Coordinates of C-alpha atoms in Angstrom, one line a residue:
M21 CA 0.2 0.0 0.0
K22 CA 1.0 3.6 -0.6
A23 CA 2.1 5.9 2.5
A24 CA 3.6 9.3 2.6
V25 CA 7.2 8.5 4.4
L26 CA 9.0 11.1 6.1
R27 CA 12.7 10.3 5.3
T28 CA 14.6 13.1 6.4
L29 CA 13.4 16.0 8.7
A30 CA 12.4 19.1 7.0
E31 CA 12.4 17.3 3.6
P32 CA 9.6 16.6 1.5
F33 CA 7.3 13.4 2.3
V34 CA 8.2 10.4 -0.3
V35 CA 4.9 8.6 -1.5
E36 CA 6.1 5.1 -2.0
D37 CA 4.7 1.6 -1.7
L38 CA 5.2 -0.2 1.3
D39 CA 4.4 -3.7 2.5
F40 CA 1.9 -3.6 5.5
H41 CA 2.5 -6.1 8.3
P42 CA -0.3 -8.1 9.1
P43 CA -2.0 -7.2 12.3
A44 CA -0.8 -9.2 15.4
A45 CA -3.2 -10.9 17.9
D46 CA -4.3 -7.6 19.5
R47 CA -4.3 -5.2 16.4
V48 CA -6.4 -4.6 13.6
L49 CA -5.6 -3.4 9.8
V50 CA -7.4 -0.3 8.8
R51 CA -8.2 1.2 5.3
T52 CA -7.7 5.0 5.7
H53 CA -10.9 6.9 4.4
A54 CA -9.4 10.6 5.7
T55 CA -6.6 12.1 7.7
P56 CA -6.3 15.8 8.7
F57 CA -2.9 17.4 8.2
C58 CA -2.8 18.7 11.7
S59 CA -0.3 21.7 12.5
T60 CA 1.3 19.6 14.7
D61 CA 2.7 17.5 12.0
C62 CA 4.2 20.7 10.7
T63 CA 6.2 20.7 13.9
N64 CA 6.9 16.9 13.4
W65 CA 7.8 17.3 9.9
A66 CA 10.4 20.0 11.0
G67 CA 11.9 17.7 13.7
N68 CA 10.8 19.7 16.7
F69 CA 9.2 16.5 18.5
G70 CA 11.8 14.3 18.4
K71 CA 10.3 11.9 15.7
V72 CA 12.9 9.6 14.1
P73 CA 12.6 8.8 10.4
P74 CA 11.8 6.9 8.3
V75 CA 8.2 7.2 9.9
I76 CA 4.5 7.7 8.8
L77 CA 3.2 11.0 10.3
G78 CA -0.6 11.7 10.8
H79 CA -2.1 10.8 14.4
A80 CA -5.6 11.0 13.9
S81 CA -8.0 9.4 11.3
I82 CA -11.1 7.8 10.2
G83 CA -11.1 4.2 8.3
E84 CA -12.7 1.0 7.6
I85 CA -11.5 -2.2 9.2
V86 CA -10.2 -4.8 6.6
E87 CA -8.4 -7.5 8.8
I88 CA -8.8 -8.3 12.6
G89 CA -6.1 -9.9 15.1
S90 CA -7.3 -13.2 17.0
Q91 CA -7.7 -11.7 20.4
V92 CA -9.8 -8.6 19.2
R93 CA -13.2 -8.6 20.2
G94 CA -16.5 -6.3 19.5
F95 CA -15.4 -5.0 16.2
A96 CA -16.0 -6.4 12.6
I97 CA -14.5 -6.2 9.1
G98 CA -16.1 -3.6 7.3
Q99 CA -16.9 -1.3 10.5
R100 CA -16.1 2.1 10.2
V101 CA -14.0 3.3 13.2
L102 CA -12.4 6.6 14.5
V103 CA -8.3 6.2 15.2
P104 CA -7.5 9.0 17.2
G105 CA -4.2 9.9 18.7
T106 CA -5.3 8.8 22.0
P107 CA -5.6 5.0 23.0
E108 CA -7.6 3.9 26.0
C109 CA -6.1 0.4 27.3
G110 CA -8.6 0.6 30.5
T111 CA -5.9 -1.0 32.4
C112 CA -2.9 1.1 33.2
F113 CA -2.2 3.3 36.5
Y114 CA -4.1 6.3 34.2
C115 CA -6.9 4.6 32.5
A116 CA -7.9 3.2 36.1
A117 CA -7.5 6.7 37.6
G118 CA -10.1 8.1 35.3
R119 CA -7.3 9.9 33.1
P120 CA -7.3 7.9 29.6
D121 CA -5.9 10.7 28.0
Q122 CA -2.7 10.1 29.5
C123 CA -2.6 6.3 28.8
S124 CA 0.4 4.5 29.0
E125 CA 0.1 3.1 25.6
L126 CA 0.5 6.7 24.2
F127 CA 3.4 7.9 26.9
D128 CA 5.0 5.0 28.5
N129 CA 5.9 2.8 25.4
P130 CA 9.4 1.7 25.9
S131 CA 9.9 0.2 22.4
G132 CA 8.7 3.3 20.7
Y133 CA 6.4 3.5 18.1
P134 CA 4.9 0.5 16.5
I135 CA 6.7 -1.0 13.4
V136 CA 3.9 -1.3 10.6
A137 CA 5.5 -1.7 7.3
T138 CA 8.6 -2.6 5.2
D139 CA 9.9 -0.9 2.4
S140 CA 11.0 -2.3 -0.8
D141 CA 14.7 -2.4 0.8
G142 CA 13.7 -4.2 3.7
E143 CA 13.9 -1.3 6.0
T144 CA 11.1 -1.2 8.7
I145 CA 8.7 1.8 8.9
R146 CA 7.0 3.1 12.2
A147 CA 3.7 4.9 12.7
S148 CA 3.8 8.2 14.5
G149 CA 1.6 8.5 17.4
N150 CA 0.9 4.8 17.2
V151 CA -1.4 5.9 13.9
G152 CA 0.5 6.5 10.9
G153 CA -2.6 8.0 9.2
Y154 CA -0.8 9.4 5.9
A155 CA -1.1 6.0 4.4
E156 CA -3.5 4.1 2.7
M157 CA -3.3 1.5 5.4
M158 CA -2.9 1.8 9.3
N159 CA -1.9 -1.0 11.5
I160 CA -3.5 -0.3 14.9
S161 CA -4.2 -1.3 18.6
A162 CA -7.7 -2.4 19.2
N163 CA -7.1 0.1 22.3
Q164 CA -7.1 2.9 19.6
I165 CA -10.1 2.3 17.7
F166 CA -13.6 3.6 18.4
E167 CA -17.1 2.6 16.9
L168 CA -18.8 5.5 15.1
A169 CA -22.7 5.0 15.1
T170 CA -23.3 8.0 12.5
D171 CA -24.0 8.4 8.8
L172 CA -21.9 11.6 8.9
P173 CA -19.2 11.7 6.0
S174 CA -15.7 10.3 7.0
D175 CA -14.0 13.6 5.9
V176 CA -15.7 15.6 8.7
L177 CA -15.6 12.8 11.2
S178 CA -11.8 12.6 10.5
L179 CA -11.4 15.9 12.6
M180 CA -13.0 13.9 15.5
G181 CA -9.7 12.4 16.6
C182 CA -7.6 15.8 17.2
G183 CA -9.3 19.1 16.8
I184 CA -12.8 18.6 17.8
T185 CA -12.0 16.7 20.9
T186 CA -9.3 18.7 21.8
G187 CA -11.3 22.1 21.3
L188 CA -14.6 20.9 22.9
G189 CA -12.9 18.8 25.7
S190 CA -11.0 22.3 26.7
V191 CA -14.3 23.7 27.3
F192 CA -16.3 21.1 28.5
N193 CA -14.0 18.7 30.5
A194 CA -11.0 21.0 31.6
A195 CA -12.4 24.4 31.8
K196 CA -16.0 23.4 32.7
V197 CA -17.6 26.8 31.4
Q198 CA -20.8 27.9 32.7
P199 CA -23.8 30.0 31.1
G200 CA -22.9 33.8 31.6
E201 CA -19.2 33.3 31.9
S202 CA -16.6 34.8 29.7
V203 CA -13.8 32.9 27.7
A204 CA -10.7 34.3 25.9
V205 CA -9.2 32.0 23.3
V206 CA -5.7 32.6 22.6
G207 CA -5.2 31.5 18.8
C208 CA -7.9 31.0 16.4
G209 CA -6.4 28.1 13.8
H210 CA -8.4 25.0 13.8
L211 CA -8.4 24.3 17.4
G212 CA -9.4 27.6 18.6
L213 CA -12.3 27.7 16.5
W214 CA -13.6 24.5 17.9
V215 CA -13.2 26.2 21.4
V216 CA -14.9 29.3 20.2
Q217 CA -18.1 26.8 18.9
A218 CA -17.9 25.0 22.2
A219 CA -17.8 28.0 24.2
K220 CA -20.9 29.5 22.6
L221 CA -22.5 26.0 23.0
A222 CA -21.5 26.0 27.0
G223 CA -23.4 29.4 27.1
A224 CA -20.5 31.6 27.5
E225 CA -21.8 35.3 27.3
Q226 CA -18.4 36.8 26.1
I227 CA -15.9 34.9 24.0
F228 CA -12.8 37.0 23.1
A229 CA -11.0 35.4 19.9
I230 CA -7.2 36.6 19.9
D231 CA -5.1 36.1 16.7
P232 CA -3.1 38.2 14.7
N233 CA -4.7 36.6 11.6
S234 CA -7.5 39.1 10.5
E235 CA -9.1 36.2 8.5
R236 CA -9.1 33.8 11.5
R237 CA -10.8 36.5 13.5
A238 CA -13.4 37.0 11.1
L239 CA -14.1 33.6 11.2
A240 CA -14.2 33.3 15.0
L241 CA -16.8 36.1 15.0
K242 CA -18.9 34.1 12.5
L243 CA -18.7 30.9 14.6
G244 CA -19.7 32.7 17.9
A245 CA -16.9 34.9 19.4
T246 CA -18.4 38.0 20.4
S247 CA -15.2 40.2 20.1
A248 CA -11.9 39.7 18.1
V249 CA -8.7 41.1 19.3
D250 CA -5.3 41.6 17.1
P251 CA -2.8 41.1 19.5
D252 CA -0.1 42.8 17.4
A253 CA -2.3 46.2 17.2
E254 CA -4.0 45.9 20.5
D255 CA -3.2 45.0 24.1
A256 CA -5.4 42.2 24.6
V257 CA -5.2 41.9 28.2
A258 CA -6.5 45.5 28.4
V259 CA -9.1 44.8 26.0
V260 CA -10.6 41.9 27.9
K261 CA -10.1 43.4 31.3
D262 CA -12.0 46.5 29.9
N263 CA -14.8 44.4 29.0
T264 CA -15.0 42.3 32.3
G265 CA -15.0 44.9 34.8
G266 CA -11.4 45.2 35.1
R267 CA -11.2 41.5 36.2
G268 CA -10.1 39.4 33.3
A269 CA -11.8 36.5 31.6
D270 CA -13.2 33.7 33.8
H271 CA -11.4 31.0 31.5
A272 CA -8.5 31.6 29.1
I273 CA -8.0 28.7 26.7
E274 CA -4.6 28.7 24.6
A275 CA -4.7 27.0 21.3
A276 CA -1.6 28.3 19.8
G277 CA 1.6 26.6 20.7
P278 CA 4.4 29.3 21.4
A279 CA 5.5 30.0 24.9
A280 CA 4.5 33.5 24.5
S281 CA 0.8 32.4 23.9
Q282 CA 0.5 30.4 27.2
V283 CA 2.1 33.7 29.0
L284 CA -0.7 35.6 27.3
A285 CA -3.4 33.2 28.4
V286 CA -2.5 33.2 32.1
A287 CA -2.5 37.0 31.9
L288 CA -5.8 37.2 30.2
A289 CA -7.4 35.1 33.0
R290 CA -9.1 36.8 36.2
R291 CA -7.8 36.0 39.8
A292 CA -9.1 32.7 40.7
G293 CA -9.8 32.1 37.1
T294 CA -9.2 29.1 35.0
V295 CA -6.3 28.8 32.3
V296 CA -6.1 25.7 29.9
L297 CA -3.0 25.1 28.0
N298 CA -2.8 22.9 25.0
G299 CA 0.0 24.0 22.5
V300 CA 3.5 22.6 22.4
K301 CA 5.8 24.2 19.9
A302 CA 9.1 22.1 20.5
L303 CA 10.2 19.6 23.1
G304 CA 12.3 21.4 25.9
T305 CA 10.5 24.5 25.5
T306 CA 10.1 26.4 28.7
V307 CA 7.4 29.1 29.6
E308 CA 8.3 32.0 32.1
L309 CA 5.8 33.2 34.2
V310 CA 5.1 36.0 36.8
Q311 CA 5.1 34.2 39.9
T312 CA 2.3 36.1 41.7
T313 CA 0.1 35.3 38.7
I314 CA 0.6 31.5 39.6
A315 CA 1.3 31.8 43.3
V316 CA -1.1 33.8 45.2
Q317 CA -3.8 35.1 42.7
G318 CA -5.8 31.5 42.8
R319 CA -5.8 30.7 39.3
T320 CA -6.1 27.2 38.2
I321 CA -4.1 26.3 35.4
I322 CA -4.8 23.2 33.5
S323 CA -2.4 21.1 31.1
T324 CA -4.6 18.9 28.7
Q325 CA -3.9 16.3 26.1
N326 CA -6.7 15.8 23.4
G327 CA -9.2 18.0 25.7
N328 CA -8.8 15.6 28.6
V329 CA -11.4 13.3 26.8
R330 CA -12.7 9.9 27.5
M331 CA -13.3 8.7 23.9
R332 CA -16.1 6.3 24.5
R333 CA -18.0 8.7 26.9
D334 CA -17.2 12.1 25.0
V335 CA -17.1 11.2 21.1
P336 CA -20.7 9.9 20.9
R337 CA -22.0 13.2 22.4
Y338 CA -19.9 15.1 20.1
V339 CA -21.2 13.5 17.3
R340 CA -24.3 14.3 18.2
M341 CA -23.8 17.9 18.1
L342 CA -22.2 17.7 14.7
E343 CA -25.6 15.7 13.6
Q344 CA -27.7 18.3 15.3
G345 CA -26.0 21.4 13.3
L346 CA -24.7 22.5 16.5
L347 CA -21.0 22.5 15.2
D348 CA -20.2 23.7 11.8
P349 CA -17.1 21.8 10.2
E350 CA -17.3 23.2 6.9
P351 CA -15.4 26.6 7.4
I352 CA -12.7 24.8 9.2
I353 CA -12.0 22.3 6.4
T354 CA -10.1 24.4 4.0
G355 CA -8.7 22.0 1.7
R356 CA -8.8 18.4 0.5
Y357 CA -5.9 16.5 -0.9
R358 CA -4.9 13.4 -2.3
L359 CA -2.0 11.2 -0.9
D360 CA 0.2 12.4 -3.8
Q361 CA -0.5 16.2 -2.7
I362 CA 0.5 15.8 0.9
N363 CA 3.4 18.1 0.3
D364 CA 1.1 20.9 -1.0
A365 CA -1.0 20.1 2.3
L366 CA 2.4 20.7 4.2
V367 CA 3.2 23.9 2.9
A368 CA -0.6 25.3 3.1
S369 CA -0.7 24.3 6.7
R370 CA 2.9 25.8 7.4
D371 CA 2.0 29.0 5.6
L372 CA -1.2 29.3 7.6
R373 CA -3.5 29.1 4.2
D374 CA -5.1 26.0 5.7
L375 CA -7.1 25.5 8.9
S376 CA -7.6 21.8 8.5
G377 CA -6.5 20.4 5.2
L378 CA -7.6 16.8 4.9
L379 CA -5.7 14.0 2.9
V380 CA -8.8 11.9 1.4
F381 CA -8.3 8.5 0.2

């Protein structure tokens, strides 16, 4: 099967034929329907997240099961499944503690990402994030596939494994936004725009969309933001405080990545407010904060991974929101690409021309 392989960091992907390995007893083989080209993989491609070539990137997908390992139960060939970046083994310390977003299969695998294929020279190829969605096939742990009981199209549902879950989970699970509260959203890329939509659904009275890109600010207003702020032209903290009785936002949700965005999010939140941090720009990045903002002013600072979701609980709810038209994915899907166009998708994401570009198979 064909896959886009990252052979050399910061060099174009190579689309080539690979021999995909049959699934082990606890794994399945999934034919890919669609995979978003996430901005995270611009960072992976550049080598800032420690990926080791040769590797197949793409950490959230949707597809159809074509082969099942002997120990897998509860799934059938031909079934459409979500393949998110977060597994849920159900048995590790973190799953047992009610935090499957920190599942050991994602963070504590000493053998590294799984080997899923072999190239024409016999070299083994691994799947980044245990997914490897930039390929016609995915060899996936049964702990990392989730049933989708819906007729929604696969291209829309492919966003569920990353952007939708992270954005909605940041609002519903992490910040726990209540009706009448104020929310400041730092960054209005694909993630921030899901945060905006979720904040609106949660009943936030004020939603401040903060982004230097005018087109993204305009889209945020269309999707539910009540104010848009250009941080390059205005003092975002002053704007938010001026509109919240001098206090700051009840919740500040960072959806950008750079350390400066996280510093800004802390400054935007009022005393005893909530700050939700999502982004990572590079391994080893440090964030420098004013001590009083984190020590004596009562802010709750929450670290999130995939919106702290519980996939089996949260995904059906989010799917219903899409079915009912409460969430609008179309403005966020800004490009569709064939696998052999993946380098075009890379450039469009890197240059901020795409919000979510999809590889459609």
